[in-house]
């Protein structure tokens, strides 16, 4: 049997998302729910993949299936593509498994040609509407299918407006549009050497093909990279009967969310335009009306739409983002999908829908995107500092959060400035999909035009970037790279600050403060803790970080690095003396100077963490990192240390490494200089005993030995640590619970985890280094070539951001399995940056880890992700 | 039941080597064969390990077992330790599983004290013998057990000789020895504050303990590292009744091999001394007689020994190294073991013993140590150059091979000079076990004293280092660091050359020539090829290497690196132009210049290799390796390339990497610059077609893509290679068999081998890089800390020399298994340096590889090792 490549809406349903795309599955589902959906059919994602397999050729099989189903559909609606007596006009839209808004191509009003335009005028009596639709079609088709520059078409419209002396599209009449159409067709012929295609079938095939092609246009590829969407999925193509919001005053078109996507308020939120097509709303060229206005203008329509909205929400158990068109007082639903929302809105919606009985707690938790919480965990403007500031203007609060940065005026500059390490605010007249990379590079986005559902607003919310939109006061000079606003001139490179929650715009930089967890956020976090079984700890090197981690719900410190402490001003000299020491005595003498300050570091940490475990990693980086490299500094240091410059340079040279990442570091330092580990152990254990004595709390230090790759290596280092710890504990007469464990960050450690676990009380996967070694990528260098890997679609995601489950994950799973085999009591955590990445957290849950440890600001994300992992697991 | 820690010789046998040590098992076996072995017992290796477990204490249990078995033994021989009426004297010797000659301690003549000495004089009537034995005992015990400096005792003997005005020990009489004994005892008391121990039981226990301790003396530890002997084995202690070769003219003692260990000739080979103890022969202080002299002096003894020798050879199926003593015309066998031999001797003995019907072909192959073949594969002096040279003197040809280097006069200097990269000849009066590390660092060894079985000779043969021994003409000034020889003065740092096969000594450096395979060597190689199933190819980058590899039996080129070619003078400029290119056009233009020379490289290679496969790896190193780093060179190059110095420096800076080993190299270069791979593919394929056309041979190029870690990466790179190759082949109209495969050198590649094998026609494990990544060791840096790892017994062997089967090997096995799962036809090789290491070859055989590839000089080693692996496998 031949594979079915084309489906009528009636033949699909919501579960067929992979095959029919999100939009197609949604249209099918709405159709079967009996909602007023204009009919049509879907060309599957498989057909798209086949198209690419066939090196960009639509197979005869596909064409024949399209023809067949089109005929079926024509019979049903009793209209025919290309039939002047009863012409069928179509909308051709992309639709991948997951929404990629604006990234791929759309062709509307397809099926018109000169003859059909004429007959449509006869049939509808609306000449202006017909020629407006025709010119729209030529414009879109020429851009999308034939690759002509869209702006040239805009220019021709402006020419006609100028001739006529008007400004708005609505000032143009049918004759004007005819003039425009003639201009368009001439231009088309001039550029391409052929007439604008008059055969509706040809129009259809080539439009479908161009949607296929748009799957791989640069901005779609970039969007997929950004959102970790596999390049192999392909897009479906939705072919839907046109309905017209631009047939007059009893017509309208709009988009609306079932709740407020910015605040979560349970109230329809959206915009519409009377006598317009959908693109007019999104493009931001006409300023649309608030959806509440629809209630006044067309109350019945409004009620019907509100009812549909409520029903769809209940049905999909999620807030919906819908498109509708009203054609001659009849409501059509064109799309529904889960709506993008701000993090605050997401929390409120989840809590509200639970309270309203629409969803369960589990469903509430699953509705949230843990990554989005990030937006709530970043600093906002310091209220005190803000009091001193007066905004110079205000726009729409399109995407919340506070941000400051230097102004740039186009996406390319944003990318370049960002590379230089600058914080950037992108200021644009309006944004378009071409700007997506530049937007991603920015701290915040400010636009002159467009509303809350404009491109800038939607994309910024999705990215969690602060956005102030539609600030019409701005006098924009994009090319000249400056704008004026209420008397202020802001040039490229000037610092401004934006408050995406209020829409306020400030000159200069405003200090920010950390976030806290309360209200709906706290409620959700408590629910997450009810469900999750995976522990969440934090990586923290200082009492301040530790305190922040506690506020965000960390259950311990999974990684306290000690090297940062070595760099501090009051000890770096002693550290350097230790490094240049020529004898054990000299080295020990230097270490003796570090001991008291290091002990105090740990006392402060234990005081903050009380009875929660605190995992302290022994010194990890190669020693040369603590020595200066610049001539001047070397000279000064030599003097300070009482060495000749030559002697010091000899030490520096002898410590130089070709590949420091794989050099003399981690426990290898202890193998060479056990004194360092002994001093650190003494500092940890004495600090723990001191704090236990003074606070009477059962302090729980865990000493972590890094970069172990071999059992005997662990035994050797542990020997020193254990001996020192035991002696101190014994002498103190205090009963101290301490553990000694190891980091697992080398492939060999995973491969021999059964051996190594015999000597370790805990494992902590250092997945940063493990990823480096497994891929053979130096993180410091890979940046230079990883871009090529993304561009060439070899890598979808950054393996340092989300764990590579197939490779690195296989080693982790092996490490867990082997480790537990010989040591069933083994506690196993992860302290690489993956510990705060939701997809990675899910993997770690499945792999059977005890806990993840991540930066304090990601602790809430990890808590939610852990709960989701457990809930998914139960299914 | 208590563990038996002590065995009588009668209770043991040859199979108990692990428990009783090699010497003990040999003595037991000889005892049960009815050979005349002086009786005794063995303290097991387990007792030794227990001693270390108990932190250096002999348990009461051990002492009581020793007492018990000693009593049994005393009853049997009717002599008693410490009984003046019938005193038992004992020899205490170490004995590990494998022989570690001279590395551990020995105490002879144990059981004498003042009283027993007197009664022994009465019993034997040989006063001189008795006091000679007593002074030997005090001397050895004081050194070995009590830790006094041996040379001070020698000094006291010289004092007595000087007083008397004689030179030789044999000129001393009983009274002289009594004087010496008094001096010794006084010295002992002065140094240690106690009398020399008179209690024979105390002497016994403390001697056994000191043998235990000697397992961990520095030279034994170093020897084990060198020979990959686990530190955990421990040593047994052999306690044997003394027999005396020094009781008069009807006594003798000697060592002999059943065949000539230097040439393999089937004739007793050895030395002996009349009226002497064993140590006199080995120490080189008296010049011993050739074993053939024994036939004249004591013909019956000689015959009996010769018969024992033949029988032991047949019994053990190997050439034997024996010690014997004749006491009053009675022959005692003191030891037998497989004898160390030169590589040539090993080949001849194996072939002869097969011809003689003593062993099978398999046994002949198994008798050989593949590593030893190395000695035969190294260059010898160029006969032409040698003709011009006249030796300045001649010593004993103690260990064959030719070597030149700068003279140093002690082991410490040898180590230091070697570190500086110098080739060294170590010149010593005589060597001792303390010199072992320095000997290992040397190209050759020259001694003034000692014979063919002297320490220097035995150790040098074992190490495969050239040695000329006993060159008595040398006037040695060790301390002053020079010697004179026949009118020449040779100072530290002067260059000399040694011929270990002739004993000749030359001034200056003499050119050498490569070895060839013929005679017994060829025979053995042919046998090896009969048995082995693992293929053996060679790593060769040039036609010269390829030709050498063919001579040594390589079945193809498993790795041709192309980067060396890039460095050659006629192309490095174009390579650099390619690197600084700013556009694809510029890069392609530069590559076009490289193409013809690169094509010629491959044509030459294909011409040599004919129809054998030639695996060519695409460019691997990071591009910065091709650019200069020094200011002057940068200036020159900038001028040459027509760039400003700043521009060139910018390129160099942008290419700098923190960890180049994990940087932009391997196939990552192709991902960024496909043009390079395209050019190389073109060069390979065009060369193959050209050679096929002209020679009509079925040339077999295999293109190897390095550093692949991901299927899509391989697909991407292979896409370009395949396309280019197909186009050229198609255009040529010639049917070319080429393959495209990948190196497996990253952990991830092994973990995902099932995926990657779908796109690869062959795998080649790059175990150098795989070892680096698995351990997280940079080979360039690890040298600095690996010494600590050996010293602290964390590592036994260098994982870059012998594959780490537990870790890296696990990944290899996984790679093979997964790879074959999806691609059963997959050919799998290894091209890291492990390919020529026998232990690693055995592993690769077991892992199911198709072939190993190693340097041309190691091809014969790999062939033999592969045969041994197969033979072991069959068992």
mmCIF file of N, CA and C in Angstrom, chain A residues 379-413:
data_model
loop_
_atom_site.group_PDB
_atom_site.id
_atom_site.type_symbol
_atom_site.label_atom_id
_atom_site.label_comp_id
_atom_site.label_asym_id
_atom_site.label_seq_id
_atom_site.Cartn_x
_atom_site.Cartn_y
_atom_site.Cartn_z
ATOM 1 N N UNK A 379 17.666 39.170 38.630
ATOM 2 C CA UNK A 379 17.472 40.423 39.364
ATOM 3 C C UNK A 379 16.432 41.332 38.703
ATOM 4 N N UNK A 380 15.770 42.140 39.516
ATOM 5 C CA UNK A 380 14.933 43.239 39.018
ATOM 6 C C UNK A 380 15.582 44.534 39.510
ATOM 7 N N UNK A 381 15.077 45.676 39.043
ATOM 8 C CA UNK A 381 15.696 46.934 39.480
ATOM 9 C C UNK A 381 15.580 47.071 40.985
ATOM 10 N N UNK A 382 16.649 47.534 41.580
ATOM 11 C CA UNK A 382 16.644 47.825 43.006
ATOM 12 C C UNK A 382 15.645 48.945 43.257
ATOM 13 N N UNK A 383 14.584 48.676 44.047
ATOM 14 C CA UNK A 383 13.521 49.676 44.233
ATOM 15 C C UNK A 383 14.077 50.995 44.757
ATOM 16 N N UNK A 384 15.071 50.937 45.628
ATOM 17 C CA UNK A 384 15.660 52.168 46.165
ATOM 18 C C UNK A 384 16.291 52.972 45.038
ATOM 19 N N UNK A 385 17.076 52.290 44.235
ATOM 20 C CA UNK A 385 17.749 52.966 43.132
ATOM 21 C C UNK A 385 16.709 53.500 42.149
ATOM 22 N N UNK A 386 15.650 52.725 41.993
ATOM 23 C CA UNK A 386 14.624 53.096 41.018
ATOM 24 C C UNK A 386 13.929 54.396 41.420
ATOM 25 N N UNK A 387 13.801 54.611 42.739
ATOM 26 C CA UNK A 387 13.159 55.818 43.251
ATOM 27 C C UNK A 387 13.858 57.074 42.748
ATOM 28 N N UNK A 388 15.162 56.953 42.642
ATOM 29 C CA UNK A 388 15.971 58.099 42.201
ATOM 30 C C UNK A 388 15.802 58.363 40.711
ATOM 31 N N UNK A 389 15.308 57.377 39.980
ATOM 32 C CA UNK A 389 15.304 57.468 38.526
ATOM 33 C C UNK A 389 13.945 57.909 38.012
ATOM 34 N N UNK A 390 13.981 58.672 36.938
ATOM 35 C CA UNK A 390 12.714 59.014 36.283
ATOM 36 C C UNK A 390 12.739 58.468 34.873
ATOM 37 N N UNK A 391 11.738 57.683 34.498
ATOM 38 C CA UNK A 391 11.747 57.178 33.124
ATOM 39 C C UNK A 391 11.660 58.335 32.136
ATOM 40 N N UNK A 392 12.352 58.173 31.020
ATOM 41 C CA UNK A 392 12.242 59.226 30.006
ATOM 42 C C UNK A 392 11.028 58.992 29.129
ATOM 43 N N UNK A 393 10.494 57.772 29.175
ATOM 44 C CA UNK A 393 9.273 57.501 28.417
ATOM 45 C C UNK A 393 8.758 56.126 28.798
ATOM 46 N N UNK A 394 7.688 55.735 28.145
ATOM 47 C CA UNK A 394 7.063 54.465 28.473
ATOM 48 C C UNK A 394 6.532 53.830 27.199
ATOM 49 N N UNK A 395 6.731 52.495 27.073
ATOM 50 C CA UNK A 395 6.129 51.764 25.972
ATOM 51 C C UNK A 395 5.231 50.680 26.533
ATOM 52 N N UNK A 396 4.882 49.690 25.714
ATOM 53 C CA UNK A 396 4.062 48.583 26.206
ATOM 54 C C UNK A 396 4.943 47.610 26.984
ATOM 55 N N UNK A 397 4.455 47.136 28.144
ATOM 56 C CA UNK A 397 5.247 46.160 28.911
ATOM 57 C C UNK A 397 5.132 44.784 28.264
ATOM 58 N N UNK A 398 5.913 44.539 27.220
ATOM 59 C CA UNK A 398 5.665 43.390 26.359
ATOM 60 C C UNK A 398 6.288 42.096 26.876
ATOM 61 N N UNK A 399 7.379 42.183 27.592
ATOM 62 C CA UNK A 399 7.985 40.974 28.172
ATOM 63 C C UNK A 399 8.732 41.416 29.422
ATOM 64 N N UNK A 400 8.370 40.850 30.580
ATOM 65 C CA UNK A 400 8.816 41.406 31.862
ATOM 66 C C UNK A 400 10.286 41.151 32.152
ATOM 67 N N UNK A 401 10.763 41.789 33.231
ATOM 68 C CA UNK A 401 12.163 41.683 33.625
ATOM 69 C C UNK A 401 12.818 43.037 33.493
ATOM 70 N N UNK A 402 13.973 43.176 34.140
ATOM 71 C CA UNK A 402 14.682 44.439 34.089
ATOM 72 C C UNK A 402 15.999 44.212 33.375
ATOM 73 N N UNK A 403 16.367 45.175 32.541
ATOM 74 C CA UNK A 403 17.608 44.990 31.798
ATOM 75 C C UNK A 403 18.223 46.316 31.454
ATOM 76 N N UNK A 404 19.557 46.328 31.416
ATOM 77 C CA UNK A 404 20.260 47.517 30.974
ATOM 78 C C UNK A 404 21.335 47.113 29.994
ATOM 79 N N UNK A 405 21.681 48.029 29.105
ATOM 80 C CA UNK A 405 22.734 47.688 28.159
ATOM 81 C C UNK A 405 22.965 48.832 27.206
ATOM 82 N N UNK A 406 23.930 48.621 26.312
ATOM 83 C CA UNK A 406 24.268 49.652 25.343
ATOM 84 C C UNK A 406 23.369 49.501 24.116
ATOM 85 N N UNK A 407 22.936 50.627 23.604
ATOM 86 C CA UNK A 407 21.988 50.615 22.491
ATOM 87 C C UNK A 407 22.674 50.223 21.180
ATOM 88 N N UNK A 408 22.084 49.283 20.462
ATOM 89 C CA UNK A 408 22.469 49.037 19.066
ATOM 90 C C UNK A 408 21.199 49.071 18.231
ATOM 91 N N UNK A 409 21.386 49.246 16.906
ATOM 92 C CA UNK A 409 20.214 49.510 16.079
ATOM 93 C C UNK A 409 19.903 48.439 15.045
ATOM 94 N N UNK A 410 20.689 47.392 15.002
ATOM 95 C CA UNK A 410 20.288 46.279 14.130
ATOM 96 C C UNK A 410 20.861 44.979 14.652
ATOM 97 N N UNK A 411 20.335 43.871 14.131
ATOM 98 C CA UNK A 411 20.664 42.546 14.661
ATOM 99 C C UNK A 411 22.139 42.227 14.481
ATOM 100 N N UNK A 412 22.702 42.618 13.339
ATOM 101 C CA UNK A 412 24.100 42.297 13.078
ATOM 102 C C UNK A 412 24.998 42.963 14.107
ATOM 103 N N UNK A 413 24.701 44.235 14.415
ATOM 104 C CA UNK A 413 25.485 44.925 15.436
ATOM 105 C C UNK A 413 25.329 44.254 16.787
#
